[in-house]
Amino acid sequence: MVALSGGHMATDFAGGALPALLPFFRDKFSLSYTLAAALVLGSTFASSIIQPLFGVWSDRHGAMWLLPAGAALAGIGIALAADAPSYPLVFGLVVISGIGVAAFHPEGSKFASYVSGEKRASGMSYFNIGGNMGYALGPLVATAIVLWLGLEGGLLLMIPGIVAAVILVGLTSYLRRFIPERVVGSRHEGVDRPWAMANLLGVVAFRTTAWFGLLVFVPLWEVSLGHSKASGGRLLALMLLSGGIGTLVLGPLADRYGRRLVLRCSVAAMPPLILVFITVGGVPGAIALALVGACTVGTFGVTIVLAQDYLPTQIGLASGLSVGFAIGLGGIAAVALGVIADSVSLQTALYVCALAPIPGLLLALLLPPGRTVGSTTTATREATWQRA
């Protein structure tokens, strides 16, 4: 799990660096809010739409090589994008970095499930804490490097991905030992529930609409208020670091009290917290933004486990869909929010972010129970909390 989580950290480090680079790209290329958001769309589209295809390949053939290849490609892509001389080239390199992210996640999530045993929500949280830390460190490191060395210094951003790739190549044989005996011919036991999966993807899509809107606009909002680019990077890092803490807290709570209950409560908390950030600001706003990070990122592992429960015969595809495709819809929504910011105001776009989780909450109330494995205690707890 340490190796998988470390690879996850290096891969998502590249994704976390991108929002912090947006104010610098906006100054360098005189970008509108829409074009700045389009870079996030390019990254998320590549990492999301392609991700389920990597999941299908993983389910049918096995593809451990995706772990080191994905981490390396994500880091190299974002590093070269930082010093690219034109906006189209930046966009293309960001897309390449997104493909690396897409390659890593389905295989990484599948092996995280293998090594987690019965406490799968907790185990997936430990896997996701690496990604959360990577996303949190990305803006801090990227902002510090660019302020110190300029955008050309962004070439250093490839180091974590390359180091992780070397380590994962060396541990390939060891990780292979965790493939369970029940996996025969790259197939898994269970009955798929595609309609439940579609419902879950709706929840994730609305939740990540708000999330990606914040990723794009929090640094730009700080600059619009007269604060420094470094201030925006720090707020972004606070939101992402809090997501790591939320992951460690909400995963075990989901194992104890039920995944659906934890997911519903977290989605319900997002709108009022985002409104506090927009309308109050200051220290209360920063605290509210931190809690948004905890609620959102903290349930990424929960949604992955639920997806694997709803598609138990295709857990690679389930992971790719839950992490990728639905999040890609959030990236598309981020561009729509960019249009709103340009045509109306940045504040209005942030208000839309606050409203976006509400339809997701309504869909979350319709989610059926997930599969409970092994422990009668876990099954009893799930039944006890089912009415909630």
XYZ file of C-alpha atoms in Angstrom:
388
model
C 0.000 0.000 0.000
C 2.905 2.366 0.649
C 4.207 1.769 -2.876
C 0.771 2.229 -4.440
C 0.003 5.324 -2.390
C 3.411 6.786 -3.213
C 2.813 6.239 -6.923
C -0.599 7.852 -6.513
C 1.036 10.848 -4.830
C 3.532 11.336 -7.669
C 0.819 11.006 -10.321
C -1.620 13.433 -8.726
C 1.217 15.833 -7.900
C 1.137 16.707 -11.605
C -2.616 17.301 -11.528
C -2.340 19.461 -8.423
C 0.359 21.614 -9.994
C -1.828 22.636 -12.937
C -4.363 24.919 -11.133
C -1.500 26.753 -9.404
C 0.125 27.389 -12.795
C -3.037 28.959 -14.247
C -2.411 32.519 -12.963
C 1.096 32.390 -14.464
C -0.216 31.058 -17.788
C -2.933 33.719 -17.746
C -0.328 36.473 -17.406
C 2.067 34.956 -19.940
C -0.509 34.333 -22.684
C -3.162 36.959 -21.708
C -5.802 34.261 -21.280
C -9.485 34.734 -20.529
C -11.063 32.767 -17.686
C -12.551 30.432 -20.302
C -9.185 29.614 -21.883
C -7.621 29.126 -18.456
C -10.414 26.716 -17.510
C -9.956 24.968 -20.865
C -6.529 23.793 -19.705
C -8.198 22.037 -16.788
C -10.743 20.606 -19.214
C -7.956 19.275 -21.434
C -6.306 17.591 -18.470
C -9.493 16.136 -17.016
C -10.873 15.099 -20.408
C -7.707 13.144 -21.180
C -7.518 11.624 -17.707
C -11.223 10.785 -17.542
C -12.595 9.788 -20.930
C -9.617 7.526 -21.634
C -9.418 6.144 -18.094
C -12.254 3.590 -18.425
C -10.522 2.188 -21.528
C -7.406 1.533 -19.467
C -9.716 -0.078 -16.877
C -11.212 -2.420 -19.491
C -7.736 -3.373 -20.696
C -6.669 -4.027 -17.102
C -9.725 -6.249 -16.433
C -9.195 -8.325 -19.573
C -5.443 -8.629 -19.800
C -3.827 -7.226 -16.653
C -1.578 -4.221 -17.108
C 0.799 -3.607 -14.208
C 3.022 -1.611 -16.545
C 0.399 1.139 -16.386
C 1.508 1.970 -12.837
C 5.061 3.196 -13.588
C 4.212 4.421 -17.103
C 1.299 6.517 -15.867
C 3.276 8.158 -13.061
C 6.180 9.036 -15.362
C 4.012 10.405 -18.182
C 1.943 12.570 -15.808
C 5.066 14.215 -14.386
C 6.884 14.725 -17.687
C 3.808 16.215 -19.347
C 3.124 18.876 -16.718
C 6.839 19.738 -16.411
C 7.204 20.392 -20.129
C 3.910 22.331 -20.166
C 5.232 24.779 -17.548
C 7.922 26.072 -19.925
C 6.070 25.653 -23.228
C 6.334 28.733 -25.494
C 2.722 28.828 -26.728
C -0.778 28.198 -25.420
C -1.562 25.363 -27.924
C 1.617 23.550 -26.892
C 0.761 24.002 -23.218
C -2.665 22.539 -23.930
C -1.201 19.525 -25.760
C 1.305 18.762 -23.010
C -1.376 19.090 -20.334
C -3.413 16.520 -22.267
C -0.392 14.170 -22.355
C -0.030 14.559 -18.598
C -3.735 13.727 -18.235
C -3.245 10.523 -20.227
C -0.587 9.508 -17.705
C -3.080 10.105 -14.893
C -5.647 8.007 -16.777
C -3.176 5.146 -17.165
C -2.261 4.958 -13.478
C -5.582 5.148 -11.652
C -7.588 2.032 -12.705
C -4.685 -0.344 -12.102
C -3.691 1.452 -8.917
C -7.243 1.342 -7.540
C -7.567 -2.334 -8.437
C -4.401 -3.312 -6.572
C -5.380 -1.087 -3.640
C -8.577 -3.138 -3.434
C -6.559 -6.365 -3.538
C -4.317 -5.428 -0.613
C -7.086 -3.914 1.551
C -8.720 -7.136 2.750
C -12.178 -6.738 4.265
C -11.815 -3.055 5.251
C -11.918 -1.846 1.694
C -13.101 1.709 2.342
C -10.269 2.179 4.844
C -7.762 0.600 2.481
C -8.890 2.745 -0.416
C -8.541 5.764 1.850
C -4.902 4.865 2.510
C -4.377 4.594 -1.247
C -6.111 7.912 -1.853
C -4.170 9.729 0.865
C -1.182 9.547 -1.459
C -3.140 11.190 -4.240
C -4.474 13.794 -1.832
C -0.981 14.630 -0.628
C 0.218 14.844 -4.213
C -2.584 17.244 -5.134
C -1.824 19.308 -2.029
C 1.932 19.444 -2.600
C 1.524 20.157 -6.317
C 0.343 23.790 -5.985
C 2.716 24.556 -3.115
C 5.779 23.228 -4.920
C 4.773 24.551 -8.343
C 4.086 28.059 -7.010
C 7.351 28.156 -5.048
C 9.421 26.910 -7.995
C 7.893 29.310 -10.521
C 8.196 32.319 -8.203
C 11.844 31.374 -7.598
C 13.044 30.179 -11.016
C 10.315 31.295 -13.411
C 8.208 28.992 -15.556
C 11.336 27.308 -16.935
C 11.961 26.009 -13.429
C 8.766 23.989 -13.834
C 10.867 21.312 -15.537
C 11.696 20.152 -12.002
C 8.070 19.049 -11.613
C 8.848 15.809 -13.475
C 11.087 14.488 -10.678
C 8.374 12.875 -8.454
C 6.827 10.969 -11.383
C 10.152 9.600 -12.593
C 11.223 8.519 -9.092
C 7.874 6.789 -8.493
C 8.101 5.018 -11.847
C 11.536 3.597 -11.020
C 10.323 2.335 -7.617
C 7.166 0.740 -9.046
C 9.148 -1.067 -11.746
C 11.367 -2.514 -9.044
C 8.358 -3.710 -7.002
C 6.371 -5.283 -9.845
C 7.006 -8.894 -8.800
C 6.163 -8.141 -5.166
C 2.879 -6.411 -5.995
C 1.856 -9.310 -8.231
C 1.653 -11.561 -5.146
C -1.460 -9.733 -3.928
C -3.657 -10.745 -6.873
C -6.362 -12.864 -5.165
C -7.037 -16.462 -6.148
C -10.684 -15.674 -6.969
C -9.505 -13.688 -10.018
C -9.520 -16.309 -12.781
C -8.942 -15.396 -16.392
C -8.963 -11.714 -15.415
C -12.609 -12.007 -14.265
C -14.071 -11.408 -10.816
C -17.027 -12.897 -8.947
C -20.355 -11.103 -8.413
C -23.363 -9.614 -10.187
C -23.105 -6.214 -11.869
C -25.695 -3.472 -11.207
C -25.226 -0.975 -14.044
C -28.166 1.260 -13.048
C -26.743 1.685 -9.561
C -23.402 2.513 -11.143
C -25.020 5.141 -13.392
C -26.681 6.697 -10.336
C -23.342 6.849 -8.528
C -21.681 8.479 -11.531
C -24.326 11.200 -11.382
C -23.463 11.885 -7.750
C -19.767 12.078 -8.563
C -20.346 14.312 -11.596
C -22.302 16.959 -9.656
C -19.891 16.811 -6.729
C -16.868 17.235 -8.968
C -18.505 20.104 -10.871
C -18.210 22.099 -7.662
C -14.782 20.665 -6.898
C -13.182 21.453 -10.242
C -14.799 24.873 -10.243
C -13.037 25.576 -6.960
C -9.744 24.144 -8.217
C -9.830 26.534 -11.158
C -11.253 29.646 -9.503
C -9.908 29.725 -5.934
C -6.448 30.990 -7.030
C -8.024 33.387 -9.552
C -10.562 34.605 -6.955
C -7.753 35.452 -4.551
C -5.945 37.438 -7.238
C -9.184 39.268 -8.134
C -9.519 40.333 -4.479
C -6.073 41.938 -4.621
C -4.189 39.126 -2.913
C -0.997 37.545 -4.236
C -0.670 34.460 -6.442
C 1.118 32.784 -3.541
C -1.949 33.397 -1.360
C -4.131 31.613 -3.890
C -1.687 28.708 -3.988
C -1.738 28.434 -0.207
C -5.547 28.358 -0.101
C -5.574 25.679 -2.779
C -3.037 23.647 -0.835
C -5.102 24.053 2.357
C -8.167 22.698 0.567
C -6.214 19.720 -0.764
C -4.334 18.955 2.459
C -7.631 18.993 4.335
C -8.844 16.469 1.784
C -6.073 14.142 2.937
C -7.219 14.453 6.548
C -10.804 13.866 5.456
C -9.706 10.712 3.648
C -8.208 9.233 6.799
C -11.326 10.093 8.819
C -14.181 9.333 6.411
C -12.862 6.002 5.080
C -12.961 4.249 8.490
C -16.309 5.933 9.262
C -17.688 4.504 6.010
C -16.549 1.008 7.009
C -18.205 1.407 10.405
C -21.458 3.226 9.627
C -22.052 2.694 5.926
C -20.619 4.138 2.739
C -23.855 5.726 1.543
C -24.443 7.594 4.807
C -20.963 9.110 4.789
C -21.268 10.057 1.117
C -24.662 11.708 1.605
C -23.534 13.741 4.622
C -20.421 14.963 2.839
C -22.330 16.083 -0.273
C -24.965 17.819 1.865
C -22.295 19.834 3.688
C -20.693 21.272 0.549
C -23.164 24.043 -0.498
C -23.251 25.958 2.813
C -19.490 25.682 3.227
C -18.803 27.074 -0.256
C -21.188 29.951 0.451
C -19.242 30.808 3.614
C -16.020 30.916 1.595
C -17.563 33.260 -0.994
C -19.540 35.600 1.235
C -17.526 35.715 4.465
C -13.944 35.053 3.382
C -11.006 35.593 5.701
C -10.255 32.966 8.307
C -13.851 31.610 8.405
C -13.772 31.305 4.623
C -10.464 29.456 4.723
C -11.823 27.045 7.354
C -14.940 26.461 5.252
C -12.790 25.787 2.180
C -10.730 23.303 4.179
C -13.913 21.490 5.211
C -15.049 21.408 1.563
C -11.765 19.675 0.756
C -12.300 17.168 3.563
C -15.859 16.395 2.442
C -15.021 16.091 -1.249
C -11.626 14.414 -1.388
C -12.366 12.424 1.768
C -15.097 10.474 -0.040
C -13.171 9.701 -3.239
C -12.221 6.300 -1.795
C -15.802 5.678 -0.673
C -17.144 6.245 -4.191
C -14.466 3.963 -5.689
C -15.440 1.124 -3.335
C -19.142 1.649 -4.075
C -18.354 1.575 -7.806
C -16.467 -1.697 -7.392
C -19.449 -3.049 -5.434
C -21.845 -2.114 -8.239
C -19.583 -3.614 -10.956
C -17.830 -6.466 -9.100
C -16.942 -8.400 -12.268
C -15.161 -5.375 -13.793
C -13.443 -3.557 -10.950
C -10.847 -1.965 -13.231
C -13.625 -0.473 -15.358
C -15.515 0.537 -12.199
C -12.457 2.359 -10.884
C -11.880 4.046 -14.226
C -15.470 5.239 -14.403
C -15.700 6.506 -10.836
C -12.361 8.300 -10.890
C -12.334 9.183 -14.554
C -15.455 9.545 -16.638
C -17.659 11.263 -14.068
C -14.821 13.573 -13.041
C -14.362 14.425 -16.709
C -17.893 15.774 -16.719
C -16.826 18.026 -13.874
C -13.964 19.281 -16.028
C -16.397 20.110 -18.829
C -18.541 21.954 -16.312
C -15.466 23.934 -15.250
C -15.242 25.391 -18.757
C -18.937 26.294 -18.616
C -18.204 28.011 -15.317
C -15.372 29.856 -17.031
C -17.853 31.168 -19.600
C -20.083 32.365 -16.758
C -17.089 34.059 -15.105
C -16.250 35.880 -18.352
C -19.806 36.844 -19.306
C -21.264 37.594 -15.849
C -18.716 37.559 -13.029
C -16.270 35.294 -11.245
C -18.395 35.518 -8.102
C -21.439 34.223 -9.986
C -19.441 31.234 -11.199
C -18.518 30.468 -7.598
C -22.184 30.659 -6.572
C -22.958 28.055 -9.239
C -20.251 25.870 -7.670
C -22.122 26.147 -4.377
C -25.401 24.987 -5.954
C -23.942 22.129 -8.011
C -23.832 19.462 -5.227
C -27.596 19.735 -4.551
C -28.717 17.483 -7.471
C -25.907 15.114 -6.459
C -27.381 14.845 -2.977
C -30.791 13.930 -4.430
C -29.168 11.149 -6.479
C -27.162 9.981 -3.453
C -30.409 9.395 -1.564
C -31.379 6.850 -4.245
C -28.188 4.767 -4.076
C -28.735 1.074 -3.193
C -26.549 -0.685 -0.601
C -23.096 -1.786 -1.683
C -21.756 -5.305 -1.492
C -20.556 -6.374 1.974
C -17.726 -8.865 2.008
C -16.538 -11.330 4.560
C -17.373 -9.854 7.933
C -20.809 -10.414 9.452
C -20.136 -7.406 11.635
C -19.726 -5.228 8.573
C -22.893 -6.673 7.057
C -24.815 -6.072 10.275
C -23.637 -2.473 10.470
C -24.582 -1.858 6.845
C -28.062 -3.235 7.492
C -28.405 -1.184 10.663
C -27.635 2.053 8.829
C -29.479 1.165 5.599
C -32.523 3.255 6.465
C -30.313 6.308 6.859
